[in-house]
Amino acid sequence: MADSQKQSAGADRVRELARQGQLAQYFRHASAEERRLLRSGAFEIAWQLVFLRVTQPIERRRRHLCAKGLPWLAPDCLERFHHDVEAVLDDFFAHADVPIENLEGWLVRWMQRATVDGYRRRRGERGAPQRPRVPKHLVVALGDDPWLVELARLILDWVGTEATAGGSLWPLTGWAERRARFTGDQHGGEPAVAAEVEVVLAAMRRRPGWYERTVEAPLGRKQAPVSFSAGHPEPEPLVLVARHERDDSLLQELAARAIDLIERRMTAGEDPHVVVTDVLNTVFGELTTEHDLDRPPGEEAVDPDRVAALISDRKRLDDIVATVVELLGRRDRPSEP
């Protein structure tokens, strides 16, 4: 029997058992071959519903061409689609223990529950929190800044998914679009998000055990992107911006973010010396950027040891605090356009 005929026969068998309210029990006791036949038949019934009700709306919100149809799904999107179909089928065979006359209607009714449960289960298998939430200690470390807290949530969500970002570790393009909508700043773009990701990661690393369990471990399970052909050396990248200019841009973004955090916490009544020490440690003291990986020691954009030395010297710290207070009173401080 051809595969299409087997699928059709499996779909008819699924409908018959579902109408009788016996599908779940029958499936539990079926042979491996019978289970394959039933799942193949159920897939034939469910896949279009999953695409129309789950996949297509998500891809439209992401503005992906994937929303046009199944043939247009990119590899990562196709993988999510198959995961969602499998989750719907798992839920179907586990709960189809009552007579079901309108099978498509039943599947649609429980589809959201099934795909959400499947997503959470897969996150748990990767060692990531099933429901990513930003803990209170991290909210405090980020100065309760709404966008940085949202970015932290995006990071916690991203590390628990199978998706990759091409040749980058983080999906900066998508996050830059979200940042523009969230903050109203249409000019920051990817450089601003990249700097803010470093700020959030530095704050996260202040709890090393939590960071390793929640971020590093699941992130390490992602598939590493490969962008070169076997047997051919990878071409040298075309450098459009000089390294010192990239360093200056990064430092300006970090300085602006540091000033914003300091201002927020000082406005809340915290001691300036405590705030400045804490924020400089968070923003600059633990900075590790991707573009530093190709540099020898001592040539990083930011030297953490120098930052530590500056804020450990009381006189220098007093000078820094005075400078920060003076900056906060100026109209042209780094946090403003």
Coordinates of C-alpha atoms in Angstrom, one line a residue:
M1 CA 0.0 0.0 0.0
A2 CA 1.4 3.4 -0.9
D3 CA 2.2 5.9 1.8
S4 CA -0.7 8.2 0.8
Q5 CA -3.1 5.3 1.0
K6 CA -1.8 4.3 4.4
Q7 CA -2.2 7.8 5.7
S8 CA -5.8 7.9 4.4
A9 CA -6.6 4.5 5.9
G10 CA -5.0 5.7 9.2
A11 CA -7.0 8.9 9.2
D12 CA -10.2 6.9 8.7
R13 CA -9.3 4.6 11.5
V14 CA -8.6 7.6 13.8
R15 CA -12.0 9.1 13.0
E16 CA -13.8 5.8 13.6
L17 CA -12.1 5.2 17.0
A18 CA -12.6 8.8 18.0
R19 CA -16.3 8.6 17.3
Q20 CA -16.5 5.5 19.5
G21 CA -14.6 7.2 22.3
Q22 CA -12.0 4.4 22.3
L23 CA -9.0 6.1 20.6
A24 CA -7.0 6.9 23.7
Q25 CA -7.4 3.4 25.2
Y26 CA -6.8 1.6 21.9
F27 CA -3.6 3.7 21.2
R28 CA -2.2 2.8 24.7
H29 CA -2.4 -0.9 24.0
A30 CA -1.7 -0.9 20.2
S31 CA 1.4 -2.4 18.7
A32 CA 4.3 -0.1 17.5
E33 CA 3.1 -0.6 13.8
E34 CA -0.5 0.3 14.7
R35 CA 0.7 3.4 16.6
R36 CA 2.7 4.6 13.6
L37 CA -0.4 4.1 11.4
L38 CA -2.6 6.0 13.7
R39 CA -0.2 8.9 14.2
S40 CA 0.3 9.1 10.5
G41 CA -3.4 9.3 10.0
A42 CA -3.8 11.9 12.8
F43 CA -1.0 14.0 11.3
E44 CA -2.9 14.1 8.0
I45 CA -5.9 15.5 9.9
A46 CA -4.1 17.9 12.2
W47 CA -1.2 19.5 10.3
Q48 CA -3.2 22.0 8.3
L49 CA -5.2 23.1 11.4
V50 CA -1.9 23.6 13.3
F51 CA -0.5 25.7 10.5
L52 CA -3.6 27.9 10.1
R53 CA -4.3 28.3 13.9
V54 CA -0.8 28.4 15.4
T55 CA 2.0 28.7 12.9
Q56 CA 0.6 31.2 10.5
P57 CA -0.5 33.8 13.1
I58 CA 2.9 33.6 14.9
E59 CA 4.8 34.1 11.6
R60 CA 2.6 37.0 10.7
R61 CA 3.3 38.7 14.0
R62 CA 7.0 38.1 13.3
R63 CA 6.6 39.5 9.8
H64 CA 8.1 36.4 8.3
L65 CA 7.5 35.2 4.8
C66 CA 6.9 31.8 6.4
A67 CA 3.3 32.9 6.9
K68 CA 2.7 32.4 3.1
G69 CA 2.5 28.6 3.5
L70 CA 4.3 25.5 4.5
P71 CA 6.8 25.5 1.5
W72 CA 8.0 28.9 2.7
L73 CA 8.8 27.9 6.2
A74 CA 12.5 28.5 7.1
P75 CA 14.3 25.6 8.8
D76 CA 13.8 27.0 12.4
C77 CA 10.2 27.8 11.7
L78 CA 9.6 24.4 10.1
E79 CA 11.1 22.7 13.2
R80 CA 8.8 24.7 15.5
F81 CA 5.8 23.7 13.3
H82 CA 6.7 20.0 13.6
H83 CA 7.1 20.4 17.3
D84 CA 3.7 21.9 17.6
V85 CA 2.1 19.2 15.5
E86 CA 3.7 16.5 17.6
A87 CA 2.5 18.3 20.8
V88 CA -1.1 18.4 19.4
L89 CA -0.9 14.7 18.5
D90 CA 0.5 13.7 21.9
D91 CA -2.4 15.6 23.6
F92 CA -4.9 14.1 21.3
F93 CA -4.0 10.5 21.9
A94 CA -3.7 11.1 25.6
H95 CA -7.2 12.7 26.0
A96 CA -9.4 11.3 23.2
D97 CA -11.3 9.0 25.7
V98 CA -14.7 10.4 25.0
P99 CA -16.8 10.2 21.8
I100 CA -15.7 12.9 19.3
E101 CA -18.0 13.6 16.4
N102 CA -16.4 16.8 15.2
L103 CA -12.7 15.8 15.3
E104 CA -11.4 19.1 13.7
G105 CA -13.4 21.1 16.2
W106 CA -12.1 19.1 19.1
L107 CA -8.5 19.5 17.9
V108 CA -8.9 23.3 17.5
R109 CA -10.5 23.6 20.9
W110 CA -7.5 22.1 22.8
M111 CA -4.7 23.1 20.4
Q112 CA -3.6 26.1 22.4
R113 CA -3.2 24.1 25.5
A114 CA -1.4 21.3 23.8
T115 CA 1.2 23.5 22.0
V116 CA 1.9 25.6 25.2
D117 CA 2.3 22.4 27.3
G118 CA 4.6 21.0 24.6
Y119 CA 6.7 24.2 24.4
R120 CA 7.1 24.2 28.2
R121 CA 8.0 20.5 28.3
R122 CA 10.7 21.1 25.6
R123 CA 12.1 24.0 27.6
G124 CA 12.3 21.8 30.7
E125 CA 14.2 19.1 28.8
R126 CA 16.8 21.8 27.8
G127 CA 17.2 22.8 31.4
A128 CA 15.5 26.2 31.0
P129 CA 12.7 27.5 33.1
Q130 CA 9.3 26.4 31.6
R131 CA 7.9 29.9 32.3
P132 CA 10.7 32.5 32.0
R133 CA 10.3 35.2 34.6
V134 CA 12.7 37.9 35.6
P135 CA 13.5 37.4 39.3
K136 CA 13.3 40.2 41.7
H137 CA 17.1 40.4 42.4
L138 CA 17.6 41.0 38.6
V139 CA 14.9 43.6 38.4
V140 CA 16.7 45.5 41.3
A141 CA 20.1 45.1 39.6
L142 CA 18.7 46.6 36.4
G143 CA 17.3 49.6 38.3
D144 CA 13.8 48.4 37.5
D145 CA 14.3 49.8 34.0
P146 CA 11.2 48.6 32.0
W147 CA 13.1 47.9 28.8
L148 CA 16.1 46.2 30.4
V149 CA 13.7 44.0 32.4
E150 CA 11.9 43.1 29.2
L151 CA 15.2 42.4 27.5
A152 CA 16.2 40.1 30.4
R153 CA 12.9 38.2 29.8
L154 CA 13.7 37.9 26.1
I155 CA 17.1 36.5 26.9
L156 CA 15.6 34.0 29.4
D157 CA 13.1 33.0 26.8
W158 CA 15.6 32.7 23.9
V159 CA 18.1 30.4 25.7
G160 CA 15.3 27.8 26.2
T161 CA 14.3 27.6 22.5
E162 CA 15.8 25.5 19.7
A163 CA 15.9 28.5 17.4
T164 CA 19.3 30.0 16.3
A165 CA 20.1 33.5 15.1
G166 CA 22.2 32.7 12.0
G167 CA 25.8 33.5 12.7
S168 CA 25.0 35.5 15.8
L169 CA 24.4 34.4 19.4
W170 CA 21.4 36.6 19.9
P171 CA 18.6 37.7 17.6
L172 CA 19.6 41.3 17.7
T173 CA 17.6 42.4 14.6
G174 CA 14.3 41.2 16.1
W175 CA 15.1 42.7 19.5
A176 CA 16.1 46.0 17.9
E177 CA 12.6 46.2 16.3
R178 CA 11.0 45.3 19.6
R179 CA 13.2 47.9 21.4
A180 CA 12.0 50.6 18.9
R181 CA 8.4 49.8 19.6
F182 CA 8.9 49.5 23.4
T183 CA 11.0 52.6 24.0
G184 CA 10.0 54.8 21.0
D185 CA 13.7 55.2 20.2
Q186 CA 13.9 54.6 16.4
H187 CA 17.6 55.3 16.1
G188 CA 19.4 52.9 18.6
G189 CA 19.2 49.8 16.4
E190 CA 21.3 46.7 16.9
P191 CA 24.3 48.5 18.4
A192 CA 22.1 49.8 21.3
V193 CA 20.6 46.4 21.8
A194 CA 24.0 44.7 21.8
A195 CA 25.3 47.0 24.5
E196 CA 22.1 46.5 26.6
V197 CA 22.4 42.8 26.3
E198 CA 25.9 43.1 27.8
V199 CA 24.4 45.2 30.7
V200 CA 21.8 42.5 31.4
L201 CA 24.2 39.6 31.2
A202 CA 26.6 41.4 33.6
A203 CA 23.8 41.9 36.0
M204 CA 22.8 38.2 35.6
R205 CA 26.4 37.0 36.3
R206 CA 26.3 38.6 39.7
R207 CA 24.5 35.3 40.8
P208 CA 26.9 32.8 39.2
G209 CA 25.0 29.7 40.2
W210 CA 21.7 31.0 39.0
Y211 CA 23.3 32.3 35.7
E212 CA 25.0 29.0 35.0
R213 CA 21.7 27.0 35.5
T214 CA 19.3 29.4 33.9
V215 CA 21.3 30.9 31.0
E216 CA 24.6 29.2 30.2
A217 CA 23.4 25.6 30.5
P218 CA 20.4 25.8 28.2
L219 CA 22.3 28.2 25.8
G220 CA 25.0 25.6 25.5
R221 CA 22.5 23.1 24.1
K222 CA 21.7 25.3 21.1
Q223 CA 23.1 24.1 17.8
A224 CA 26.1 26.1 16.8
P225 CA 25.6 27.9 13.5
V226 CA 27.8 26.9 10.6
S227 CA 28.2 29.3 7.8
F228 CA 31.2 28.0 5.8
S229 CA 31.6 25.3 3.2
A230 CA 33.7 22.3 4.0
G231 CA 37.1 22.4 2.4
H232 CA 37.0 26.1 1.7
P233 CA 38.4 28.7 4.0
E234 CA 36.0 31.3 5.4
P235 CA 36.5 34.6 3.6
E236 CA 37.7 37.6 5.6
P237 CA 34.8 39.8 6.6
L238 CA 34.5 43.2 5.0
V239 CA 35.1 45.7 7.7
L240 CA 33.0 48.8 7.2
V241 CA 33.7 50.4 10.6
A242 CA 37.1 50.7 12.2
R243 CA 37.6 48.8 15.5
H244 CA 38.2 52.0 17.5
E245 CA 34.9 53.4 16.1
R246 CA 33.0 50.3 17.1
D247 CA 34.6 50.5 20.6
D248 CA 33.6 54.2 20.9
S249 CA 30.0 53.4 19.9
L250 CA 29.8 50.5 22.4
L251 CA 31.2 52.6 25.2
Q252 CA 28.8 55.5 24.4
E253 CA 25.9 53.1 24.5
L254 CA 27.1 51.6 27.8
A255 CA 27.7 55.1 29.3
A256 CA 24.2 56.2 28.4
R257 CA 22.7 53.1 30.0
A258 CA 24.8 53.5 33.1
I259 CA 23.7 57.2 33.5
D260 CA 20.1 56.1 33.1
L261 CA 20.4 53.4 35.8
I262 CA 22.3 55.7 38.2
E263 CA 19.7 58.5 37.7
R264 CA 16.8 56.1 38.3
R265 CA 18.3 54.7 41.5
M266 CA 19.5 58.1 42.9
T267 CA 16.0 59.5 42.3
A268 CA 14.7 56.7 44.4
G269 CA 16.9 58.0 47.3
E270 CA 19.8 55.6 47.2
D271 CA 23.3 56.7 48.3
P272 CA 25.3 58.0 45.2
H273 CA 28.5 56.2 46.2
V274 CA 26.7 52.9 46.5
V275 CA 24.8 53.4 43.3
V276 CA 27.8 54.5 41.2
T277 CA 29.9 51.6 42.5
D278 CA 27.2 49.1 41.9
V279 CA 26.3 50.3 38.4
L280 CA 29.8 50.7 37.2
N281 CA 30.6 47.1 38.4
T282 CA 27.4 45.8 36.6
V283 CA 27.8 47.7 33.4
F284 CA 31.6 47.8 32.9
G285 CA 33.2 45.6 35.5
E286 CA 32.0 42.3 34.0
L287 CA 31.8 43.2 30.4
T288 CA 32.5 40.4 27.9
T289 CA 31.7 41.3 24.3
E290 CA 31.8 39.0 21.3
H291 CA 34.1 41.4 19.4
D292 CA 36.7 41.0 22.1
L293 CA 37.2 37.3 21.3
D294 CA 39.8 38.0 18.6
R295 CA 41.9 40.3 20.8
P296 CA 45.0 39.5 22.9
P297 CA 44.7 40.2 26.6
G298 CA 44.9 43.8 27.5
E299 CA 43.4 45.1 24.3
E300 CA 39.7 44.8 25.2
A301 CA 37.3 47.6 24.7
V302 CA 36.9 47.8 28.5
D303 CA 39.5 46.6 31.0
P304 CA 37.6 45.2 34.0
D305 CA 40.7 45.5 36.2
R306 CA 40.9 49.2 35.5
V307 CA 37.3 49.7 36.4
A308 CA 37.7 47.8 39.7
A309 CA 40.8 49.9 40.5
L310 CA 38.9 53.2 39.8
I311 CA 36.0 52.4 42.0
S312 CA 38.1 50.9 44.8
D313 CA 40.1 54.2 45.2
R314 CA 38.0 56.4 47.5
K315 CA 39.3 59.7 46.0
R316 CA 38.8 58.6 42.4
L317 CA 35.3 57.3 43.3
D318 CA 34.5 60.7 44.9
D319 CA 35.6 62.4 41.6
I320 CA 33.5 59.9 39.6
V321 CA 30.4 60.5 41.8
A322 CA 30.8 64.3 41.4
T323 CA 31.2 64.0 37.7
V324 CA 28.0 61.8 37.5
V325 CA 26.0 64.2 39.6
E326 CA 27.2 67.1 37.4
L327 CA 26.3 65.1 34.2
L328 CA 22.8 64.4 35.6
G329 CA 22.2 68.2 35.8
R330 CA 23.2 68.8 32.2
R331 CA 20.8 68.9 29.3
D332 CA 23.3 67.2 27.0
R333 CA 24.1 64.2 29.2
P334 CA 24.9 60.9 27.3
S335 CA 21.4 59.4 28.0
E336 CA 19.8 62.1 25.9
P337 CA 19.9 62.4 22.0

